C-alpha cells in the first residue's frame, strides 16, 4: 500500500518501527518504477543493513555510488555497507572520498572515525571525533571513551591487527622474506631441534599462523597441524598450503580451547601483545604435560615491555622469565635472535622455548 504523505518519511518510519524488511521492499519497488532518486537508494542501504542483509546493502550501495559517484551521501552509504561487510580499507577509502567532497559532513567524519576505531586505529579515530561537536553526535562521548580504552590497553587492538594483515595478505610472503629478511620460522625450527631432539609425530598449534610460513617449517615434525589467526585473508592463504588439519579465525588470548598439543608455536606473533601473561596461561592449558611453547619476540632493555616505533611490542628477558614462571612454565631455552630486519638493520629479538612440566 502506498503512503499518503512523503514516501521517504514513510520508509524511515518503517525502519524506526522495526519493519526494515518492509521498508526495503517498498523502496525497491519505487526504484524499479523509476520513482527513486539518491535519497531512496541510500535509504535502501540503511534498510538492508537494519534487517541484517549485508550483501543486499552492499549491492544497493555500489549501484547508488556508480549512478551518483560525486554525491557524498552515496559514498557514506557505500562506506557503511563496506564496513558492515568487513571490508575496512575500502570503507575508509570511500568515507575519505565523501569528506573530500563535503569537508563539513558530520556523518562522513563520524562514520570515518567509527571505521578507524573498528580497525583498531584509536589515534586516527580520535582525530576525526575531535573535529565534531557533542551536540551534533549523541554517540560521540561513548565512542571517544571506546577509543581511549583501546589506546590504553597493553596490547595491539585486535581490529588493528586484523586490518593490518588483511591488507598485507596478498603479498605477505614476498614482503616478509624479501624486504624484511623474515626468519622467525627457521629460528624456531633450529630452537626446536636443540630443545626437542628427535621429536616427531607431534600435535602442533600455530598461533598467529598467518600465511603458514611457520607451519611449513614444522610440517615434517607434525602428525597434525592446526592454526589460528585474526585475519581471515591470512587464514585463506594458510589454507591454500594444504598443511593444516584445522584453521580458525580468532584471537589467541581468548579463543576457546579443546584440543591439547605437544607443541605450540608463535612466530613473530607476540609482538602484537604487551602483557603476555594471558596468552601464556591460555597456552599452558592447551599443552600436554611435557609439551613445549616456542616463540619469538623483539627485545627491550627496559623493564617489562614497551611499544616500539613500529607499533610492535618489545619484551625484556627478565619479564619473559617472570611471566613464564607465573604461568607454570619452565624455561628450556632462551637465545638472542633477529627474526626480521627494519631498513636492512637486524631487529634485536629473542627466541624462547618454554616447557610445561610433566
mmCIF file of C-alpha atoms in Angstrom:
data_model
loop_
_atom_site.group_PDB
_atom_site.id
_atom_site.type_symbol
_atom_site.label_atom_id
_atom_site.label_comp_id
_atom_site.label_asym_id
_atom_site.label_seq_id
_atom_site.Cartn_x
_atom_site.Cartn_y
_atom_site.Cartn_z
ATOM 1 C CA UNK A 1 0.000 0.000 0.000
ATOM 2 C CA UNK A 2 1.379 3.411 -0.969
ATOM 3 C CA UNK A 3 1.636 6.121 1.722
ATOM 4 C CA UNK A 4 -0.416 9.312 1.539
ATOM 5 C CA UNK A 5 2.473 11.552 2.615
ATOM 6 C CA UNK A 6 6.212 11.708 1.859
ATOM 7 C CA UNK A 7 7.310 8.204 0.735
ATOM 8 C CA UNK A 8 10.790 8.577 2.205
ATOM 9 C CA UNK A 9 9.397 9.595 5.574
ATOM 10 C CA UNK A 10 7.143 6.563 5.348
ATOM 11 C CA UNK A 11 10.143 4.288 4.691
ATOM 12 C CA UNK A 12 12.109 5.887 7.524
ATOM 13 C CA UNK A 13 9.178 5.284 9.852
ATOM 14 C CA UNK A 14 9.122 1.618 8.889
ATOM 15 C CA UNK A 15 12.830 1.295 9.677
ATOM 16 C CA UNK A 16 12.431 3.044 13.046
ATOM 17 C CA UNK A 17 9.452 0.809 13.800
ATOM 18 C CA UNK A 18 11.461 -2.399 13.311
ATOM 19 C CA UNK A 19 9.988 -3.113 9.862
ATOM 20 C CA UNK A 20 13.166 -2.619 7.841
ATOM 21 C CA UNK A 21 12.445 -5.538 5.510
ATOM 22 C CA UNK A 22 9.123 -3.975 4.576
ATOM 23 C CA UNK A 23 10.853 -0.627 4.045
ATOM 24 C CA UNK A 24 13.397 -2.251 1.741
ATOM 25 C CA UNK A 25 10.683 -3.862 -0.387
ATOM 26 C CA UNK A 26 8.825 -0.564 -0.625
ATOM 27 C CA UNK A 27 11.980 1.297 -1.677
ATOM 28 C CA UNK A 28 12.978 -1.335 -4.222
ATOM 29 C CA UNK A 29 9.541 -1.078 -5.815
ATOM 30 C CA UNK A 30 9.861 2.717 -6.078
ATOM 31 C CA UNK A 31 13.348 2.488 -7.568
ATOM 32 C CA UNK A 32 12.275 -0.203 -10.061
ATOM 33 C CA UNK A 33 9.377 2.000 -11.204
ATOM 34 C CA UNK A 34 11.684 4.970 -11.788
ATOM 35 C CA UNK A 35 10.480 6.954 -8.774
ATOM 36 C CA UNK A 36 13.528 6.515 -6.575
ATOM 37 C CA UNK A 37 16.359 9.048 -6.513
ATOM 38 C CA UNK A 38 19.564 9.333 -4.496
ATOM 39 C CA UNK A 39 17.821 9.518 -1.122
ATOM 40 C CA UNK A 40 15.677 6.457 -1.834
ATOM 41 C CA UNK A 41 18.766 4.497 -2.825
ATOM 42 C CA UNK A 42 20.756 5.463 0.264
ATOM 43 C CA UNK A 43 17.749 4.762 2.459
ATOM 44 C CA UNK A 44 17.519 1.309 0.865
ATOM 45 C CA UNK A 45 21.095 0.658 2.018
ATOM 46 C CA UNK A 46 20.117 1.701 5.552
ATOM 47 C CA UNK A 47 17.079 -0.573 5.485
ATOM 48 C CA UNK A 48 19.049 -3.597 4.257
ATOM 49 C CA UNK A 49 21.670 -3.057 6.971
ATOM 50 C CA UNK A 50 18.924 -2.690 9.587
ATOM 51 C CA UNK A 51 17.492 -6.119 8.845
ATOM 52 C CA UNK A 52 20.920 -7.739 8.524
ATOM 53 C CA UNK A 53 21.192 -8.349 4.780
ATOM 54 C CA UNK A 54 24.744 -7.090 4.268
ATOM 55 C CA UNK A 55 25.031 -8.455 0.730
ATOM 56 C CA UNK A 56 21.873 -6.643 -0.373
ATOM 57 C CA UNK A 57 23.068 -3.448 1.326
ATOM 58 C CA UNK A 58 26.419 -3.646 -0.409
ATOM 59 C CA UNK A 59 24.823 -4.266 -3.816
ATOM 60 C CA UNK A 60 22.437 -1.343 -3.352
ATOM 61 C CA UNK A 61 25.242 0.933 -2.131
ATOM 62 C CA UNK A 62 27.501 0.080 -5.055
ATOM 63 C CA UNK A 63 24.705 0.762 -7.509
ATOM 64 C CA UNK A 64 23.888 4.090 -5.847
ATOM 65 C CA UNK A 65 27.550 5.180 -5.876
ATOM 66 C CA UNK A 66 28.006 4.101 -9.503
ATOM 67 C CA UNK A 67 24.997 6.161 -10.568
ATOM 68 C CA UNK A 68 25.941 9.137 -8.351
ATOM 69 C CA UNK A 69 29.752 8.993 -7.903
ATOM 70 C CA UNK A 70 30.182 12.571 -6.697
ATOM 71 C CA UNK A 71 27.363 12.670 -4.165
ATOM 72 C CA UNK A 72 28.679 12.403 -0.580
ATOM 73 C CA UNK A 73 25.560 10.619 0.679
ATOM 74 C CA UNK A 74 26.075 7.685 -1.691
ATOM 75 C CA UNK A 75 29.730 7.358 -0.670
ATOM 76 C CA UNK A 76 28.735 7.430 3.006
ATOM 77 C CA UNK A 77 26.188 4.687 2.341
ATOM 78 C CA UNK A 78 28.817 2.657 0.494
ATOM 79 C CA UNK A 79 31.252 3.158 3.362
ATOM 80 C CA UNK A 80 28.597 1.953 5.808
ATOM 81 C CA UNK A 81 27.894 -1.172 3.760
ATOM 82 C CA UNK A 82 31.580 -1.958 3.249
ATOM 83 C CA UNK A 83 32.226 -1.559 6.975
ATOM 84 C CA UNK A 84 29.333 -3.906 7.785
ATOM 85 C CA UNK A 85 30.751 -6.448 5.330
ATOM 86 C CA UNK A 86 34.176 -6.297 6.998
ATOM 87 C CA UNK A 87 35.927 -4.514 4.113
ATOM 88 C CA UNK A 88 37.517 -1.855 6.301
ATOM 89 C CA UNK A 89 40.217 -0.499 3.932
ATOM 90 C CA UNK A 90 37.616 0.048 1.212
ATOM 91 C CA UNK A 91 35.146 1.554 3.692
ATOM 92 C CA UNK A 92 37.751 4.012 4.948
ATOM 93 C CA UNK A 93 38.629 4.979 1.367
ATOM 94 C CA UNK A 94 35.000 5.726 0.454
ATOM 95 C CA UNK A 95 34.406 7.748 3.616
ATOM 96 C CA UNK A 96 37.556 9.769 2.901
ATOM 97 C CA UNK A 97 36.167 10.458 -0.577
ATOM 98 C CA UNK A 98 32.906 11.649 0.950
ATOM 99 C CA UNK A 99 34.798 14.028 3.240
ATOM 100 C CA UNK A 100 36.831 15.427 0.371
ATOM 101 C CA UNK A 101 33.581 16.223 -1.430
ATOM 102 C CA UNK A 102 31.979 17.689 1.700
ATOM 103 C CA UNK A 103 34.512 18.533 4.452
ATOM 104 C CA UNK A 104 31.661 19.762 6.676
ATOM 105 C CA UNK A 105 29.786 16.445 6.635
ATOM 106 C CA UNK A 106 29.242 15.335 10.224
ATOM 107 C CA UNK A 107 28.007 11.916 9.106
ATOM 108 C CA UNK A 108 31.051 11.213 6.926
ATOM 109 C CA UNK A 109 33.502 12.302 9.615
ATOM 110 C CA UNK A 110 31.805 10.371 12.414
ATOM 111 C CA UNK A 111 31.499 7.204 10.350
ATOM 112 C CA UNK A 112 35.123 7.510 9.249
ATOM 113 C CA UNK A 113 36.033 7.679 12.930
ATOM 114 C CA UNK A 114 33.964 4.552 13.570
ATOM 115 C CA UNK A 115 35.716 2.734 10.732
ATOM 116 C CA UNK A 116 39.139 3.690 12.078
ATOM 117 C CA UNK A 117 38.009 2.556 15.509
ATOM 118 C CA UNK A 118 36.877 -0.801 14.145
ATOM 119 C CA UNK A 119 40.294 -1.092 12.504
ATOM 120 C CA UNK A 120 41.880 -0.563 15.926
ATOM 121 C CA UNK A 121 43.374 2.797 14.940
ATOM 122 C CA UNK A 122 42.405 4.725 18.055
ATOM 123 C CA UNK A 123 44.550 7.786 17.290
ATOM 124 C CA UNK A 124 43.039 8.191 13.824
ATOM 125 C CA UNK A 125 39.553 7.701 15.222
ATOM 126 C CA UNK A 126 40.149 10.361 17.880
ATOM 127 C CA UNK A 127 41.418 12.753 15.218
ATOM 128 C CA UNK A 128 38.056 12.512 13.447
ATOM 129 C CA UNK A 129 35.996 12.595 16.638
ATOM 130 C CA UNK A 130 37.919 15.644 17.833
ATOM 131 C CA UNK A 131 36.602 17.665 14.896
ATOM 132 C CA UNK A 132 32.968 17.032 15.896
ATOM 133 C CA UNK A 133 30.660 18.635 18.433
ATOM 134 C CA UNK A 134 28.882 16.503 21.028
ATOM 135 C CA UNK A 135 25.662 18.391 20.343
ATOM 136 C CA UNK A 136 25.724 17.114 16.747
ATOM 137 C CA UNK A 137 26.507 13.471 17.550
ATOM 138 C CA UNK A 138 24.773 11.929 20.588
ATOM 139 C CA UNK A 139 27.077 8.876 20.500
ATOM 140 C CA UNK A 140 30.286 10.916 20.370
ATOM 141 C CA UNK A 141 31.273 10.713 24.048
ATOM 142 C CA UNK A 142 30.800 6.939 24.145
ATOM 143 C CA UNK A 143 32.919 6.431 21.033
ATOM 144 C CA UNK A 144 35.677 8.707 22.334
ATOM 145 C CA UNK A 145 35.721 6.677 25.546
ATOM 146 C CA UNK A 146 35.944 3.486 23.492
ATOM 147 C CA UNK A 147 38.898 4.873 21.524
ATOM 148 C CA UNK A 148 40.669 5.957 24.722
ATOM 149 C CA UNK A 149 40.209 2.462 26.157
ATOM 150 C CA UNK A 150 41.759 0.892 23.047
ATOM 151 C CA UNK A 151 44.688 3.299 23.249
ATOM 152 C CA UNK A 152 45.320 2.402 26.890
ATOM 153 C CA UNK A 153 45.202 -1.401 26.603
ATOM 154 C CA UNK A 154 48.510 -3.328 26.963
ATOM 155 C CA UNK A 155 48.291 -4.948 23.521
ATOM 156 C CA UNK A 156 47.618 -4.018 19.921
ATOM 157 C CA UNK A 157 43.899 -3.929 19.290
ATOM 158 C CA UNK A 158 42.508 -6.995 17.546
ATOM 159 C CA UNK A 159 40.839 -4.816 14.919
ATOM 160 C CA UNK A 160 44.138 -3.133 14.102
ATOM 161 C CA UNK A 161 45.934 -6.467 13.685
ATOM 162 C CA UNK A 162 43.161 -7.925 11.529
ATOM 163 C CA UNK A 163 43.044 -4.769 9.372
ATOM 164 C CA UNK A 164 46.838 -4.715 9.007
ATOM 165 C CA UNK A 165 47.194 -8.303 7.876
ATOM 166 C CA UNK A 166 44.096 -8.350 5.694
ATOM 167 C CA UNK A 167 45.768 -5.507 3.787
ATOM 168 C CA UNK A 168 49.145 -7.283 3.526
ATOM 169 C CA UNK A 169 47.893 -10.795 2.794
ATOM 170 C CA UNK A 170 48.214 -10.668 -0.993
ATOM 171 C CA UNK A 171 51.998 -10.153 -0.985
ATOM 172 C CA UNK A 172 52.842 -11.019 2.620
ATOM 173 C CA UNK A 173 55.358 -13.800 1.922
ATOM 174 C CA UNK A 174 57.299 -11.826 -0.668
ATOM 175 C CA UNK A 175 57.324 -8.708 1.503
ATOM 176 C CA UNK A 176 58.420 -10.542 4.635
ATOM 177 C CA UNK A 177 61.071 -12.705 3.009
ATOM 178 C CA UNK A 178 62.363 -10.048 0.624
ATOM 179 C CA UNK A 179 62.073 -6.630 2.239
ATOM 180 C CA UNK A 180 62.223 -7.677 5.898
ATOM 181 C CA UNK A 181 64.506 -10.753 5.788
ATOM 182 C CA UNK A 182 61.979 -12.619 7.922
ATOM 183 C CA UNK A 183 63.456 -15.753 9.553
ATOM 184 C CA UNK A 184 61.321 -16.401 12.649
ATOM 185 C CA UNK A 185 60.048 -19.833 11.478
ATOM 186 C CA UNK A 186 63.563 -21.068 10.743
ATOM 187 C CA UNK A 187 64.851 -19.686 14.046
ATOM 188 C CA UNK A 188 62.137 -21.576 15.934
ATOM 189 C CA UNK A 189 62.816 -24.749 13.977
ATOM 190 C CA UNK A 190 66.513 -24.568 14.945
ATOM 191 C CA UNK A 191 65.475 -23.992 18.559
ATOM 192 C CA UNK A 192 63.142 -26.991 18.402
ATOM 193 C CA UNK A 193 65.980 -29.177 17.142
ATOM 194 C CA UNK A 194 68.009 -28.002 20.144
ATOM 195 C CA UNK A 195 65.425 -28.481 22.922
ATOM 196 C CA UNK A 196 63.351 -31.304 21.369
ATOM 197 C CA UNK A 197 65.915 -33.508 19.600
ATOM 198 C CA UNK A 198 64.351 -36.401 17.742
ATOM 199 C CA UNK A 199 60.783 -35.141 18.183
ATOM 200 C CA UNK A 200 58.297 -36.312 15.567
ATOM 201 C CA UNK A 201 54.584 -37.065 15.028
ATOM 202 C CA UNK A 202 53.648 -34.014 17.063
ATOM 203 C CA UNK A 203 50.253 -32.386 17.531
ATOM 204 C CA UNK A 204 51.125 -28.742 16.788
ATOM 205 C CA UNK A 205 49.207 -25.489 17.200
ATOM 206 C CA UNK A 206 50.419 -22.442 15.246
ATOM 207 C CA UNK A 207 49.352 -19.202 16.987
ATOM 208 C CA UNK A 208 49.075 -16.265 14.615
ATOM 209 C CA UNK A 209 49.708 -18.664 11.760
ATOM 210 C CA UNK A 210 49.497 -16.001 9.055
ATOM 211 C CA UNK A 211 50.019 -17.492 5.604
ATOM 212 C CA UNK A 212 51.525 -20.666 7.074
ATOM 213 C CA UNK A 213 55.260 -19.969 6.917
ATOM 214 C CA UNK A 214 55.840 -21.463 10.381
ATOM 215 C CA UNK A 215 53.585 -24.382 9.538
ATOM 216 C CA UNK A 216 55.737 -25.116 6.505
ATOM 217 C CA UNK A 217 58.899 -25.026 8.637
ATOM 218 C CA UNK A 218 57.453 -27.593 11.081
ATOM 219 C CA UNK A 219 55.344 -29.732 8.732
ATOM 220 C CA UNK A 220 57.780 -32.655 8.768
ATOM 221 C CA UNK A 221 57.501 -32.911 12.574
ATOM 222 C CA UNK A 222 53.698 -32.811 12.613
ATOM 223 C CA UNK A 223 51.216 -35.606 12.899
ATOM 224 C CA UNK A 224 48.595 -32.847 12.877
ATOM 225 C CA UNK A 225 48.922 -29.100 12.475
ATOM 226 C CA UNK A 226 46.251 -26.556 13.476
ATOM 227 C CA UNK A 227 46.358 -22.774 13.083
ATOM 228 C CA UNK A 228 44.626 -19.672 14.380
ATOM 229 C CA UNK A 229 44.880 -16.076 13.183
ATOM 230 C CA UNK A 230 42.892 -12.846 13.470
ATOM 231 C CA UNK A 231 42.961 -12.191 9.733
ATOM 232 C CA UNK A 232 40.506 -14.100 7.511
ATOM 233 C CA UNK A 233 42.597 -13.215 4.467
ATOM 234 C CA UNK A 234 45.720 -14.726 6.034
ATOM 235 C CA UNK A 235 43.805 -17.839 7.068
ATOM 236 C CA UNK A 236 42.745 -18.264 3.436
ATOM 237 C CA UNK A 237 46.397 -18.118 2.353
ATOM 238 C CA UNK A 238 47.381 -20.669 5.005
ATOM 239 C CA UNK A 239 44.594 -22.977 3.870
ATOM 240 C CA UNK A 240 45.920 -22.912 0.319
ATOM 241 C CA UNK A 241 49.122 -24.607 1.540
ATOM 242 C CA UNK A 242 47.150 -27.779 2.389
ATOM 243 C CA UNK A 243 49.294 -28.306 5.506
ATOM 244 C CA UNK A 244 46.779 -27.629 8.277
ATOM 245 C CA UNK A 245 44.237 -30.020 9.728
ATOM 246 C CA UNK A 246 42.125 -27.126 11.001
ATOM 247 C CA UNK A 247 42.284 -23.350 10.712
ATOM 248 C CA UNK A 248 40.285 -20.812 12.716
ATOM 249 C CA UNK A 249 39.841 -17.049 12.717
ATOM 250 C CA UNK A 250 40.264 -15.897 16.312
ATOM 251 C CA UNK A 251 42.197 -14.034 18.975
ATOM 252 C CA UNK A 252 44.962 -16.102 20.552
ATOM 253 C CA UNK A 253 44.215 -14.630 24.003
ATOM 254 C CA UNK A 254 40.542 -15.534 24.031
ATOM 255 C CA UNK A 255 39.986 -18.362 21.529
ATOM 256 C CA UNK A 256 38.256 -21.330 23.159
ATOM 257 C CA UNK A 257 40.342 -24.394 23.896
ATOM 258 C CA UNK A 258 39.585 -28.016 23.184
ATOM 259 C CA UNK A 259 42.496 -29.864 21.645
ATOM 260 C CA UNK A 260 45.731 -30.204 23.597
ATOM 261 C CA UNK A 261 49.086 -30.182 21.839
ATOM 262 C CA UNK A 262 52.670 -31.372 22.095
ATOM 263 C CA UNK A 263 53.966 -28.095 20.665
ATOM 264 C CA UNK A 264 52.618 -24.561 20.336
ATOM 265 C CA UNK A 265 54.336 -22.051 18.029
ATOM 266 C CA UNK A 266 54.145 -18.264 17.885
ATOM 267 C CA UNK A 267 56.477 -16.938 15.186
ATOM 268 C CA UNK A 268 56.530 -13.119 15.208
ATOM 269 C CA UNK A 269 53.063 -13.135 16.793
ATOM 270 C CA UNK A 270 53.622 -11.945 20.357
ATOM 271 C CA UNK A 271 54.950 -8.590 19.108
ATOM 272 C CA UNK A 272 51.274 -7.538 18.971
ATOM 273 C CA UNK A 273 50.783 -8.194 22.682
ATOM 274 C CA UNK A 274 52.311 -6.207 25.522
ATOM 275 C CA UNK A 275 51.369 -8.160 28.623
ATOM 276 C CA UNK A 276 51.885 -11.821 27.737
ATOM 277 C CA UNK A 277 50.507 -13.386 30.915
ATOM 278 C CA UNK A 278 47.050 -14.096 29.468
ATOM 279 C CA UNK A 279 48.395 -15.845 26.385
ATOM 280 C CA UNK A 280 50.948 -17.750 28.491
ATOM 281 C CA UNK A 281 48.184 -19.053 30.750
ATOM 282 C CA UNK A 282 45.955 -19.947 27.797
ATOM 283 C CA UNK A 283 48.838 -21.747 26.086
ATOM 284 C CA UNK A 284 49.736 -23.706 29.218
ATOM 285 C CA UNK A 285 46.166 -25.022 29.287
ATOM 286 C CA UNK A 286 46.449 -26.174 25.667
ATOM 287 C CA UNK A 287 49.737 -28.066 26.145
ATOM 288 C CA UNK A 288 50.154 -31.662 27.187
ATOM 289 C CA UNK A 289 52.443 -32.259 30.189
ATOM 290 C CA UNK A 290 55.968 -32.151 28.854
ATOM 291 C CA UNK A 291 54.853 -30.061 25.862
ATOM 292 C CA UNK A 292 56.732 -27.044 24.504
ATOM 293 C CA UNK A 293 55.845 -23.460 23.645
ATOM 294 C CA UNK A 294 58.284 -21.880 21.167
ATOM 295 C CA UNK A 295 58.065 -18.205 20.207
ATOM 296 C CA UNK A 296 59.995 -15.156 19.084
ATOM 297 C CA UNK A 297 59.765 -11.639 20.483
ATOM 298 C CA UNK A 298 61.528 -8.347 19.923
ATOM 299 C CA UNK A 299 63.798 -7.328 22.777
ATOM 300 C CA UNK A 300 63.857 -4.265 25.017
ATOM 301 C CA UNK A 301 66.473 -3.349 27.608
ATOM 302 C CA UNK A 302 63.791 -1.665 29.730
ATOM 303 C CA UNK A 303 61.957 -3.487 32.477
ATOM 304 C CA UNK A 304 58.804 -5.328 31.442
ATOM 305 C CA UNK A 305 57.565 -4.473 27.962
ATOM 306 C CA UNK A 306 57.217 -1.379 25.808
ATOM 307 C CA UNK A 307 55.760 -0.317 22.474
ATOM 308 C CA UNK A 308 58.358 0.203 19.762
ATOM 309 C CA UNK A 309 58.312 2.818 16.997
ATOM 310 C CA UNK A 310 56.735 0.364 14.513
ATOM 311 C CA UNK A 311 53.786 -0.301 16.876
ATOM 312 C CA UNK A 312 55.250 -3.687 17.802
ATOM 313 C CA UNK A 313 55.651 -4.614 21.460
ATOM 314 C CA UNK A 314 59.103 -5.450 22.828
ATOM 315 C CA UNK A 315 59.835 -7.588 25.895
ATOM 316 C CA UNK A 316 62.699 -7.902 28.311
ATOM 317 C CA UNK A 317 64.309 -11.212 29.185
ATOM 318 C CA UNK A 318 63.501 -10.674 32.863
ATOM 319 C CA UNK A 319 59.826 -10.119 32.088
ATOM 320 C CA UNK A 320 59.636 -13.264 29.951
ATOM 321 C CA UNK A 321 61.178 -15.404 32.670
ATOM 322 C CA UNK A 322 58.878 -13.989 35.363
ATOM 323 C CA UNK A 323 55.716 -14.313 33.249
ATOM 324 C CA UNK A 324 56.669 -17.866 32.272
ATOM 325 C CA UNK A 325 57.195 -18.873 35.885
ATOM 326 C CA UNK A 326 53.886 -17.317 36.968
ATOM 327 C CA UNK A 327 52.126 -19.328 34.226
ATOM 328 C CA UNK A 328 53.643 -22.642 35.319
ATOM 329 C CA UNK A 329 56.318 -22.938 32.627
ATOM 330 C CA UNK A 330 59.985 -23.847 32.868
ATOM 331 C CA UNK A 331 62.424 -22.089 30.554
ATOM 332 C CA UNK A 332 64.060 -24.715 28.325
ATOM 333 C CA UNK A 333 65.898 -22.268 26.108
ATOM 334 C CA UNK A 334 66.257 -18.530 25.562
ATOM 335 C CA UNK A 335 68.646 -17.217 22.925
ATOM 336 C CA UNK A 336 69.319 -13.940 21.147
ATOM 337 C CA UNK A 337 67.949 -13.922 17.616
ATOM 338 C CA UNK A 338 66.889 -11.499 14.898
ATOM 339 C CA UNK A 339 63.508 -12.570 13.495
ATOM 340 C CA UNK A 340 63.431 -9.788 10.884
ATOM 341 C CA UNK A 341 65.081 -6.573 9.706
ATOM 342 C CA UNK A 342 63.889 -2.986 9.502
ATOM 343 C CA UNK A 343 65.538 -0.738 6.888
ATOM 344 C CA UNK A 344 68.130 -3.504 6.377
ATOM 345 C CA UNK A 345 69.085 -3.400 10.071
ATOM 346 C CA UNK A 346 68.515 -6.633 12.048
ATOM 347 C CA UNK A 347 65.909 -6.252 14.789
ATOM 348 C CA UNK A 348 67.138 -7.425 18.187
ATOM 349 C CA UNK A 349 64.999 -10.257 19.447
ATOM 350 C CA UNK A 350 64.774 -13.434 21.469
ATOM 351 C CA UNK A 351 63.778 -16.974 20.618
ATOM 352 C CA UNK A 352 62.267 -18.709 23.625
ATOM 353 C CA UNK A 353 61.402 -22.297 24.451
ATOM 354 C CA UNK A 354 59.111 -22.885 27.427
ATOM 355 C CA UNK A 355 58.062 -26.307 28.630
ATOM 356 C CA UNK A 356 55.129 -27.451 30.732
ATOM 357 C CA UNK A 357 56.379 -29.727 33.491
ATOM 358 C CA UNK A 358 55.436 -33.374 33.052
#
